[in-house]
């Protein structure tokens, strides 16, 4: 059982370039999330999708867009990358967006913007 | 917005020692979760707490949901080298405050054999 799969694992971009981070889950979960992890700041929510067809902003959405392509897949797009977006990005999923549905995380995408 | 203060930021201990870390907030939470992140991987859920005052164990791990709903602690007994990693607390806000999951800054644990 793969769980939550993220691609790519590593990426280096130049300022202004665009890219899409891919995420897929095989647990039939309804809710999916994108977080970024920066040293000393824990995990901060960028966007989430409570169910297929819906997306909502999290704590730090500026500079990002998302697409819930279907129930399995949730992608994160950087239209014009900036050095401040250098971070480790984690996708997560849960059965539903409620307090008794813990998150299951992928292994992360390490992004460097030069 | 809501913030969690997790302490300590890092710990260096000897194998066999007990470890304690905690999270506090000025806001109340409905759920407390503790995650562990191994190097190069995503966080994995260790313990979930759903009720104020709840004390839950998972092997050598014990966590408690504070009675005020504003804090939680995680204890690890008799540490071993594979306990190395970053431990995160996370609290879920009440539904009338968005039901969001807020993460602490993490506690990085190093265990010396």
Coordinates of C-alpha atoms in Angstrom, one line a residue:
Chain A
X1 CA 0.0 0.0 0.0
X2 CA 1.7 3.2 -1.2
X3 CA -0.3 5.7 0.9
X4 CA 0.5 9.2 -0.2
X5 CA 2.9 9.6 -3.1
X6 CA 4.6 12.9 -4.0
X7 CA 6.6 13.7 -7.1
X8 CA 9.3 15.0 -7.6
X9 CA 11.3 14.3 -4.5
X10 CA 13.8 17.1 -5.3
X11 CA 13.6 20.2 -7.5
X12 CA 15.7 23.2 -8.2
X13 CA 14.1 26.2 -9.9
X14 CA 15.3 29.6 -10.9
X15 CA 13.3 32.7 -9.8
X16 CA 10.4 33.2 -12.1
X17 CA 10.1 29.6 -13.3
X18 CA 6.9 27.6 -12.8
X19 CA 6.3 24.1 -11.7
X20 CA 3.6 21.7 -10.4
X21 CA 4.1 19.4 -7.5
X22 CA 2.1 16.2 -7.8
X23 CA 0.4 14.2 -5.1
X24 CA -1.7 11.1 -5.2
X25 CA -3.2 8.9 -2.4
X26 CA -4.6 5.4 -2.7
X27 CA -6.5 5.3 0.6
X28 CA -9.8 6.6 -0.8
X29 CA -9.5 9.6 1.5
X30 CA -11.9 12.5 0.9
X31 CA -9.6 15.3 2.2
X32 CA -6.2 16.4 0.9
X33 CA -3.8 19.1 2.0
X34 CA -0.6 20.9 1.1
X35 CA 1.8 22.0 3.8
X36 CA 5.2 23.6 3.7
X37 CA 7.9 23.0 6.3
X38 CA 10.5 25.6 7.2
X39 CA 13.1 25.3 10.0
X40 CA 11.8 26.5 13.3
X41 CA 8.3 27.0 12.0
X42 CA 6.7 23.6 12.0
X43 CA 4.2 22.8 9.2
X44 CA 2.1 25.5 7.7
X45 CA -1.1 24.8 5.7
X46 CA -1.0 26.3 2.1
X47 CA -4.2 24.9 0.6
X48 CA -6.6 22.1 1.3
X49 CA -9.4 20.2 -0.3
X50 CA -12.1 19.0 2.0
X51 CA -13.6 16.9 -0.7
X52 CA -13.4 16.3 -4.5
X53 CA -14.4 19.5 -6.3
X54 CA -13.6 21.9 -3.5
X55 CA -10.4 23.8 -2.5
X56 CA -9.8 26.4 0.2
X57 CA -6.9 28.6 1.3
X58 CA -4.9 27.7 4.3
X59 CA -2.5 29.9 6.4
X60 CA 0.0 30.7 3.6
X61 CA -1.7 30.5 0.2
X62 CA 0.0 33.5 -1.6
X63 CA 2.1 32.5 -4.6
X64 CA 0.4 29.1 -5.0
X65 CA -2.5 27.5 -6.8
X66 CA -4.0 24.0 -6.4
X67 CA -6.1 21.6 -8.4
X68 CA -8.1 18.7 -7.0
X69 CA -8.0 16.7 -10.2
X70 CA -10.0 13.8 -8.9
X71 CA -10.5 12.0 -5.5
X72 CA -6.9 10.6 -5.7
X73 CA -4.9 13.6 -6.9
X74 CA -4.2 17.0 -5.5
X75 CA -1.5 19.2 -7.3
X76 CA 0.2 22.4 -6.1
X77 CA 1.4 24.9 -8.7
X78 CA 4.0 27.7 -8.3
X79 CA 3.3 30.1 -11.2
X80 CA 6.4 32.2 -10.7
X81 CA 8.8 30.8 -8.1
X82 CA 10.5 33.0 -5.6
X83 CA 13.4 32.3 -3.2
X84 CA 11.0 32.6 -0.3
X85 CA 9.3 29.5 -1.6
X86 CA 12.4 27.4 -0.9
X87 CA 11.0 24.8 1.5
X88 CA 10.0 21.2 1.9
X89 CA 6.5 20.6 0.7
X90 CA 4.3 17.9 2.1
X91 CA 1.1 16.5 0.8
X92 CA -1.3 14.8 3.2
X93 CA -4.7 13.2 3.2
X94 CA -7.4 12.2 5.7
X95 CA -10.6 10.3 5.6
X96 CA -12.5 13.6 6.1
X97 CA -11.6 17.1 7.3
X98 CA -12.7 16.5 10.9
X99 CA -11.0 16.2 14.3
X100 CA -11.1 12.4 14.3
X101 CA -9.4 12.0 10.9
X102 CA -5.6 12.2 11.4
X103 CA -3.4 13.2 8.5
X104 CA -1.3 10.8 6.5
X105 CA 1.7 12.5 5.0
X106 CA 3.8 11.8 1.9
X107 CA 7.6 11.9 2.0
X108 CA 7.9 15.5 0.8
X109 CA 9.3 17.5 -2.1
X110 CA 12.4 19.4 -1.4
X111 CA 12.3 22.6 -3.5
X112 CA 15.1 25.1 -3.9
X113 CA 14.5 28.4 -5.7
X114 CA 17.7 30.3 -6.7
Chain B
X1 CA -4.2 33.5 14.9
X2 CA -3.7 30.4 17.1
X3 CA -0.2 29.4 17.9
X4 CA 1.4 26.5 19.6
X5 CA 4.6 26.8 21.6
X6 CA 6.5 23.5 21.6
X7 CA 9.5 22.9 23.9
X8 CA 12.2 22.2 24.0
X9 CA 13.4 22.9 20.5
X10 CA 16.0 20.2 20.7
X11 CA 17.2 17.5 23.0
X12 CA 20.4 15.5 23.2
X13 CA 20.1 12.5 25.5
X14 CA 21.8 9.2 26.3
X15 CA 20.2 5.9 25.3
X16 CA 18.0 4.6 28.0
X17 CA 17.0 8.0 29.4
X18 CA 13.4 9.2 29.5
X19 CA 12.3 12.2 27.4
X20 CA 9.5 14.7 27.9
X21 CA 8.3 17.5 25.6
X22 CA 5.2 19.7 25.6
X23 CA 3.1 22.1 23.7
X24 CA 1.2 25.0 25.1
X25 CA -1.2 27.6 23.7
X26 CA -3.3 30.5 24.8
X27 CA -6.2 29.0 22.7
X28 CA -8.2 25.8 23.3
X29 CA -8.1 22.8 21.0
X30 CA -10.5 20.0 20.5
X31 CA -7.9 17.4 19.5
X32 CA -4.2 17.0 20.2
X33 CA -2.0 14.9 17.9
X34 CA 1.7 13.9 18.2
X35 CA 3.7 13.1 15.1
X36 CA 7.2 11.9 14.5
X37 CA 9.3 12.8 11.4
X38 CA 12.3 10.6 10.5
X39 CA 15.0 12.2 8.4
X40 CA 13.9 12.5 4.7
X41 CA 10.4 11.4 5.4
X42 CA 7.0 12.8 6.2
X43 CA 5.5 13.0 9.7
X44 CA 3.8 9.8 11.0
X45 CA 1.1 9.9 13.6
X46 CA 2.1 8.5 17.0
X47 CA -0.8 9.3 19.3
X48 CA -4.1 11.1 19.0
X49 CA -6.0 12.6 22.0
X50 CA -9.6 13.6 21.7
X51 CA -10.8 14.4 25.2
X52 CA -9.5 16.8 27.9
X53 CA -7.6 15.0 30.6
X54 CA -7.1 11.9 28.4
X55 CA -3.9 10.0 29.0
X56 CA -2.9 7.6 26.2
X57 CA 0.0 5.2 25.8
X58 CA 1.5 3.6 22.7
X59 CA 4.4 1.3 23.8
X60 CA 7.0 3.5 25.3
X61 CA 5.1 6.6 24.4
X62 CA 2.7 8.4 26.7
X63 CA 0.8 11.5 25.9
X64 CA -1.8 13.6 27.7
X65 CA -4.5 16.1 26.7
X66 CA -4.3 18.9 29.2
X67 CA -7.4 19.5 31.3
X68 CA -7.6 23.1 30.3
X69 CA -7.5 22.0 26.6
X70 CA -4.6 24.4 26.1
X71 CA -1.7 22.0 26.4
X72 CA -0.3 18.5 25.9
X73 CA 2.8 16.6 26.7
X74 CA 4.6 13.6 25.2
X75 CA 6.8 11.3 27.2
X76 CA 9.2 8.7 25.8
X77 CA 10.5 6.1 28.3
X78 CA 13.8 4.3 28.0
X79 CA 14.9 6.0 24.7
X80 CA 16.6 4.0 22.0
X81 CA 18.6 5.2 18.9
X82 CA 15.6 4.8 16.6
X83 CA 13.7 7.4 18.6
X84 CA 15.9 10.0 16.8
X85 CA 13.8 12.5 14.7
X86 CA 11.6 15.5 15.0
X87 CA 8.5 15.3 17.1
X88 CA 5.6 17.6 16.3
X89 CA 2.5 18.4 18.3
X90 CA -0.6 19.5 16.5
X91 CA -3.9 20.9 17.8
X92 CA -7.2 21.1 16.0
X93 CA -9.2 24.2 16.7
X94 CA -12.9 24.1 17.5
X95 CA -15.3 24.0 14.5
X96 CA -16.5 27.5 15.2
X97 CA -12.9 28.7 14.8
X98 CA -12.4 26.9 11.5
X99 CA -11.5 23.4 12.7
X100 CA -7.9 23.9 11.5
X101 CA -4.9 21.8 12.4
X102 CA -2.1 24.0 13.9
X103 CA 1.4 22.5 14.2
X104 CA 4.1 23.3 16.8
X105 CA 7.6 24.1 15.8
X106 CA 8.9 20.7 16.5
X107 CA 11.3 19.1 19.0
X108 CA 14.5 17.6 17.5
X109 CA 15.6 14.5 19.5
X110 CA 19.1 13.1 19.3
X111 CA 19.9 9.9 21.1
X112 CA 23.5 8.9 21.9
X113 CA 24.1 5.1 22.0

